[in-house]
């Protein structure tokens, strides 16, 4: 609960994340809850080097339901940003 209160305290303004220039990888399932999709899109819109990999047919826990695909996506991302 404590973590959720801190997260909620940040509010909807994502403009502060525009200063994050480190390559960032977002992972989400195509069936992820809409509030996660909205948050991810808002962050990607302001972060200059944000990328998204979507896992077709999976929900928020794609790392559990398709771990090999998630690991492959992370490995590909890390190889690309070296």
Tab-separated table of N, CA and C in Angstrom:
chain	number	residue	atom	x	y	z
A	1	UNK	N	0.813	-1.199	0.000
A	1	UNK	CA	0.000	0.000	0.000
A	1	UNK	C	0.854	1.259	0.000
A	2	UNK	N	1.936	1.251	0.759
A	2	UNK	CA	2.789	2.432	0.841
A	2	UNK	C	3.290	2.829	-0.546
A	3	UNK	N	3.718	1.841	-1.340
A	3	UNK	CA	4.225	2.123	-2.673
A	3	UNK	C	3.139	2.728	-3.556
A	4	UNK	N	1.932	2.213	-3.443
A	4	UNK	CA	0.831	2.739	-4.243
A	4	UNK	C	0.515	4.189	-3.890
A	5	UNK	N	0.598	4.530	-2.616
A	5	UNK	CA	0.362	5.918	-2.208
A	5	UNK	C	1.429	6.832	-2.810
A	6	UNK	N	2.658	6.379	-2.824
A	6	UNK	CA	3.738	7.184	-3.400
A	6	UNK	C	3.515	7.356	-4.893
A	7	UNK	N	3.172	6.271	-5.576
A	7	UNK	CA	2.903	6.350	-7.013
A	7	UNK	C	1.746	7.300	-7.279
A	8	UNK	N	0.667	7.164	-6.531
A	8	UNK	CA	-0.488	8.047	-6.705
A	8	UNK	C	-0.124	9.504	-6.454
A	9	UNK	N	0.839	9.735	-5.558
A	9	UNK	CA	1.260	11.095	-5.240
A	9	UNK	C	1.960	11.797	-6.386
A	10	UNK	N	2.440	11.047	-7.356
A	10	UNK	CA	3.107	11.667	-8.504
A	10	UNK	C	2.124	12.380	-9.426
A	11	UNK	N	0.882	11.991	-9.386
A	11	UNK	CA	-0.126	12.637	-10.216
A	11	UNK	C	0.028	12.289	-11.682
A	12	UNK	N	-0.848	12.879	-12.503
A	12	UNK	CA	-0.879	12.520	-13.925
A	12	UNK	C	0.145	13.257	-14.797
A	13	UNK	N	0.887	14.208	-14.256
A	13	UNK	CA	1.827	14.988	-15.062
A	13	UNK	C	3.093	14.172	-15.320
A	14	UNK	N	3.280	13.768	-16.560
A	14	UNK	CA	4.447	12.963	-16.899
A	14	UNK	C	5.561	13.799	-17.527
A	15	UNK	N	5.386	15.094	-17.590
A	15	UNK	CA	6.374	15.944	-18.255
A	15	UNK	C	7.754	15.867	-17.600
A	16	UNK	N	7.805	15.553	-16.318
A	16	UNK	CA	9.105	15.448	-15.654
A	16	UNK	C	9.941	14.304	-16.219
A	17	UNK	N	9.303	13.341	-16.852
A	17	UNK	CA	10.026	12.214	-17.426
A	17	UNK	C	10.669	12.556	-18.775
A	18	UNK	N	10.391	13.730	-19.298
A	18	UNK	CA	10.994	14.149	-20.566
A	18	UNK	C	12.508	14.251	-20.448
A	19	UNK	N	13.002	14.420	-19.265
A	19	UNK	CA	14.450	14.534	-19.063
A	19	UNK	C	15.143	13.175	-19.037
A	20	UNK	N	14.389	12.096	-19.070
A	20	UNK	CA	14.977	10.762	-19.083
A	20	UNK	C	15.433	10.464	-20.514
A	21	UNK	N	16.722	10.508	-20.724
A	21	UNK	CA	17.261	10.284	-22.070
A	21	UNK	C	17.846	8.885	-22.237
A	22	UNK	N	17.880	8.134	-21.182
A	22	UNK	CA	18.359	6.757	-21.244
A	22	UNK	C	17.377	5.922	-22.064
A	23	UNK	N	17.885	5.094	-22.966
A	23	UNK	CA	16.960	4.214	-23.695
A	23	UNK	C	16.117	3.412	-22.709
A	24	UNK	N	14.825	3.407	-22.950
A	24	UNK	CA	13.881	2.778	-22.030
A	24	UNK	C	12.980	1.836	-22.807
A	25	UNK	N	12.783	0.653	-22.275
A	25	UNK	CA	11.942	-0.347	-22.920
A	25	UNK	C	10.679	-0.555	-22.101
A	26	UNK	N	9.545	-0.370	-22.743
A	26	UNK	CA	8.258	-0.685	-22.128
A	26	UNK	C	7.772	-1.997	-22.720
A	27	UNK	N	7.289	-2.873	-21.873
A	27	UNK	CA	6.740	-4.157	-22.292
A	27	UNK	C	5.288	-4.206	-21.855
A	28	UNK	N	4.418	-4.602	-22.771
A	28	UNK	CA	3.027	-4.758	-22.364
A	28	UNK	C	2.331	-5.761	-23.266
A	29	UNK	N	1.341	-6.418	-22.694
A	29	UNK	CA	0.530	-7.345	-23.467
A	29	UNK	C	-0.551	-6.590	-24.217
A	30	UNK	N	-0.984	-7.151	-25.318
A	30	UNK	CA	-2.034	-6.492	-26.106
A	30	UNK	C	-3.366	-6.472	-25.365
A	31	UNK	N	-3.498	-7.292	-24.340
A	31	UNK	CA	-4.727	-7.329	-23.548
A	31	UNK	C	-4.536	-6.680	-22.179
A	32	UNK	N	-3.518	-5.839	-22.052
A	32	UNK	CA	-3.249	-5.132	-20.802
A	32	UNK	C	-4.390	-4.171	-20.504
A	33	UNK	N	-4.699	-3.997	-19.241
A	33	UNK	CA	-5.766	-3.081	-18.830
A	33	UNK	C	-5.515	-1.678	-19.379
A	34	UNK	N	-6.576	-1.022	-19.762
A	34	UNK	CA	-6.483	0.272	-20.430
A	34	UNK	C	-5.711	1.322	-19.627
A	35	UNK	N	-5.818	1.323	-18.311
A	35	UNK	CA	-5.102	2.335	-17.539
A	35	UNK	C	-3.586	2.159	-17.667
A	36	UNK	N	-3.115	0.938	-17.835
A	36	UNK	CA	-1.684	0.716	-18.058
A	36	UNK	C	-1.282	1.190	-19.455
A	37	UNK	N	-2.132	0.928	-20.423
A	37	UNK	CA	-1.866	1.351	-21.805
A	37	UNK	C	-1.787	2.875	-21.877
A	38	UNK	N	-2.718	3.556	-21.243
A	38	UNK	CA	-2.737	5.020	-21.232
A	38	UNK	C	-1.475	5.561	-20.569
A	39	UNK	N	-1.090	4.986	-19.444
A	39	UNK	CA	0.116	5.443	-18.744
A	39	UNK	C	1.363	5.225	-19.597
A	40	UNK	N	1.446	4.070	-20.228
A	40	UNK	CA	2.603	3.774	-21.078
A	40	UNK	C	2.678	4.744	-22.247
A	41	UNK	N	1.571	4.994	-22.891
A	41	UNK	CA	1.562	5.920	-24.030
A	41	UNK	C	1.919	7.340	-23.605
A	42	UNK	N	1.446	7.746	-22.444
A	42	UNK	CA	1.773	9.091	-21.954
A	42	UNK	C	3.272	9.219	-21.707
A	43	UNK	N	3.866	8.198	-21.114
A	43	UNK	CA	5.315	8.224	-20.870
A	43	UNK	C	6.096	8.176	-22.176
A	44	UNK	N	5.691	7.317	-23.079
A	44	UNK	CA	6.395	7.219	-24.365
A	44	UNK	C	6.328	8.532	-25.137
A	45	UNK	N	5.255	9.267	-24.971
A	45	UNK	CA	5.084	10.528	-25.695
A	45	UNK	C	6.090	11.587	-25.250
A	46	UNK	N	6.561	11.504	-24.016
A	46	UNK	CA	7.487	12.531	-23.512
A	46	UNK	C	8.927	12.044	-23.381
A	47	UNK	N	9.128	10.754	-23.373
A	47	UNK	CA	10.486	10.228	-23.215
A	47	UNK	C	11.129	10.071	-24.596
A	48	UNK	N	12.248	10.739	-24.825
A	48	UNK	CA	12.815	10.795	-26.171
A	48	UNK	C	13.328	9.463	-26.721
A	49	UNK	N	13.665	8.515	-25.873
A	49	UNK	CA	14.204	7.246	-26.375
A	49	UNK	C	13.473	6.058	-25.760
A	50	UNK	N	12.147	6.145	-25.753
A	50	UNK	CA	11.327	5.070	-25.204
A	50	UNK	C	10.836	4.177	-26.336
A	51	UNK	N	10.851	2.905	-26.066
A	51	UNK	CA	10.410	1.921	-27.048
A	51	UNK	C	9.372	1.013	-26.408
A	52	UNK	N	8.539	0.434	-27.238
A	52	UNK	CA	7.476	-0.444	-26.746
A	52	UNK	C	7.535	-1.771	-27.487
A	53	UNK	N	7.450	-2.849	-26.726
A	53	UNK	CA	7.233	-4.174	-27.295
A	53	UNK	C	5.912	-4.667	-26.729
A	54	UNK	N	5.024	-5.056	-27.636
A	54	UNK	CA	3.712	-5.550	-27.221
A	54	UNK	C	3.622	-7.043	-27.518
A	55	UNK	N	3.088	-7.782	-26.578
A	55	UNK	CA	2.954	-9.222	-26.705
A	55	UNK	C	1.494	-9.561	-27.018
A	56	UNK	N	1.261	-9.972	-28.250
A	56	UNK	CA	-0.096	-10.238	-28.735
A	56	UNK	C	-0.770	-11.328	-27.909
A	57	UNK	N	-1.987	-11.015	-27.474
A	57	UNK	CA	-2.801	-11.972	-26.748
A	57	UNK	C	-2.503	-12.115	-25.266
A	58	UNK	N	-1.563	-11.324	-24.773
A	58	UNK	CA	-1.190	-11.430	-23.359
A	58	UNK	C	-1.668	-10.217	-22.577
A	59	UNK	N	-1.806	-10.405	-21.279
A	59	UNK	CA	-2.237	-9.334	-20.399
A	59	UNK	C	-1.025	-8.708	-19.723
A	60	UNK	N	-1.228	-8.104	-18.567
A	60	UNK	CA	-0.193	-7.361	-17.854
A	60	UNK	C	0.977	-8.232	-17.408
A	61	UNK	N	0.761	-9.507	-17.227
A	61	UNK	CA	1.800	-10.386	-16.706
A	61	UNK	C	2.428	-11.245	-17.801
A	62	UNK	N	2.776	-10.619	-18.918
A	62	UNK	CA	3.390	-11.350	-20.027
A	62	UNK	C	4.689	-12.018	-19.605
A	63	UNK	N	5.382	-11.441	-18.641
A	63	UNK	CA	6.629	-12.060	-18.172
A	63	UNK	C	6.372	-13.423	-17.532
A	64	UNK	N	5.131	-13.665	-17.117
A	64	UNK	CA	4.759	-14.953	-16.542
A	64	UNK	C	4.182	-15.873	-17.628
A	65	UNK	N	3.368	-15.302	-18.505
A	65	UNK	CA	2.664	-16.118	-19.496
A	65	UNK	C	3.484	-16.403	-20.748
A	66	UNK	N	4.476	-15.581	-21.056
A	66	UNK	CA	5.343	-15.816	-22.212
A	66	UNK	C	6.779	-15.379	-21.888
A	67	UNK	N	7.380	-16.020	-20.901
A	67	UNK	CA	8.693	-15.573	-20.422
A	67	UNK	C	9.798	-15.593	-21.480
A	68	UNK	N	9.766	-16.536	-22.381
A	68	UNK	CA	10.806	-16.590	-23.404
A	68	UNK	C	10.710	-15.387	-24.336
A	69	UNK	N	9.501	-15.027	-24.737
A	69	UNK	CA	9.327	-13.863	-25.607
A	69	UNK	C	9.760	-12.585	-24.898
A	70	UNK	N	9.455	-12.470	-23.620
A	70	UNK	CA	9.870	-11.299	-22.845
A	70	UNK	C	11.391	-11.249	-22.739
A	71	UNK	N	12.000	-12.367	-22.416
A	71	UNK	CA	13.461	-12.419	-22.313
A	71	UNK	C	14.112	-12.078	-23.654
A	72	UNK	N	13.548	-12.585	-24.745
A	72	UNK	CA	14.085	-12.285	-26.078
A	72	UNK	C	13.979	-10.789	-26.385
A	73	UNK	N	12.859	-10.180	-26.028
A	73	UNK	CA	12.666	-8.748	-26.280
A	73	UNK	C	13.666	-7.920	-25.480
A	74	UNK	N	13.891	-8.296	-24.244
A	74	UNK	CA	14.852	-7.581	-23.406
A	74	UNK	C	16.266	-7.754	-23.951
A	75	UNK	N	16.620	-8.980	-24.335
A	75	UNK	CA	17.952	-9.231	-24.888
A	75	UNK	C	18.172	-8.438	-26.175
A	76	UNK	N	17.167	-8.396	-27.027
A	76	UNK	CA	17.269	-7.629	-28.275
A	76	UNK	C	17.452	-6.140	-27.985
A	77	UNK	N	16.692	-5.633	-27.037
A	77	UNK	CA	16.798	-4.227	-26.655
A	77	UNK	C	18.198	-3.918	-26.123
A	78	UNK	N	18.678	-4.758	-25.219
A	78	UNK	CA	19.995	-4.519	-24.618
A	78	UNK	C	21.105	-4.616	-25.657
A	79	UNK	N	20.978	-5.505	-26.603
A	79	UNK	CA	21.960	-5.615	-27.667
A	79	UNK	C	21.948	-4.367	-28.539
A	80	UNK	N	20.776	-3.863	-28.804
A	80	UNK	CA	20.640	-2.675	-29.673
A	80	UNK	C	21.175	-1.407	-29.033
A	81	UNK	N	21.138	-1.301	-27.713
A	81	UNK	CA	21.551	-0.057	-27.053
A	81	UNK	C	22.994	-0.083	-26.580
A	82	UNK	N	23.710	-1.111	-26.865
A	82	UNK	CA	25.117	-1.186	-26.455
A	82	UNK	C	25.933	-0.115	-27.114
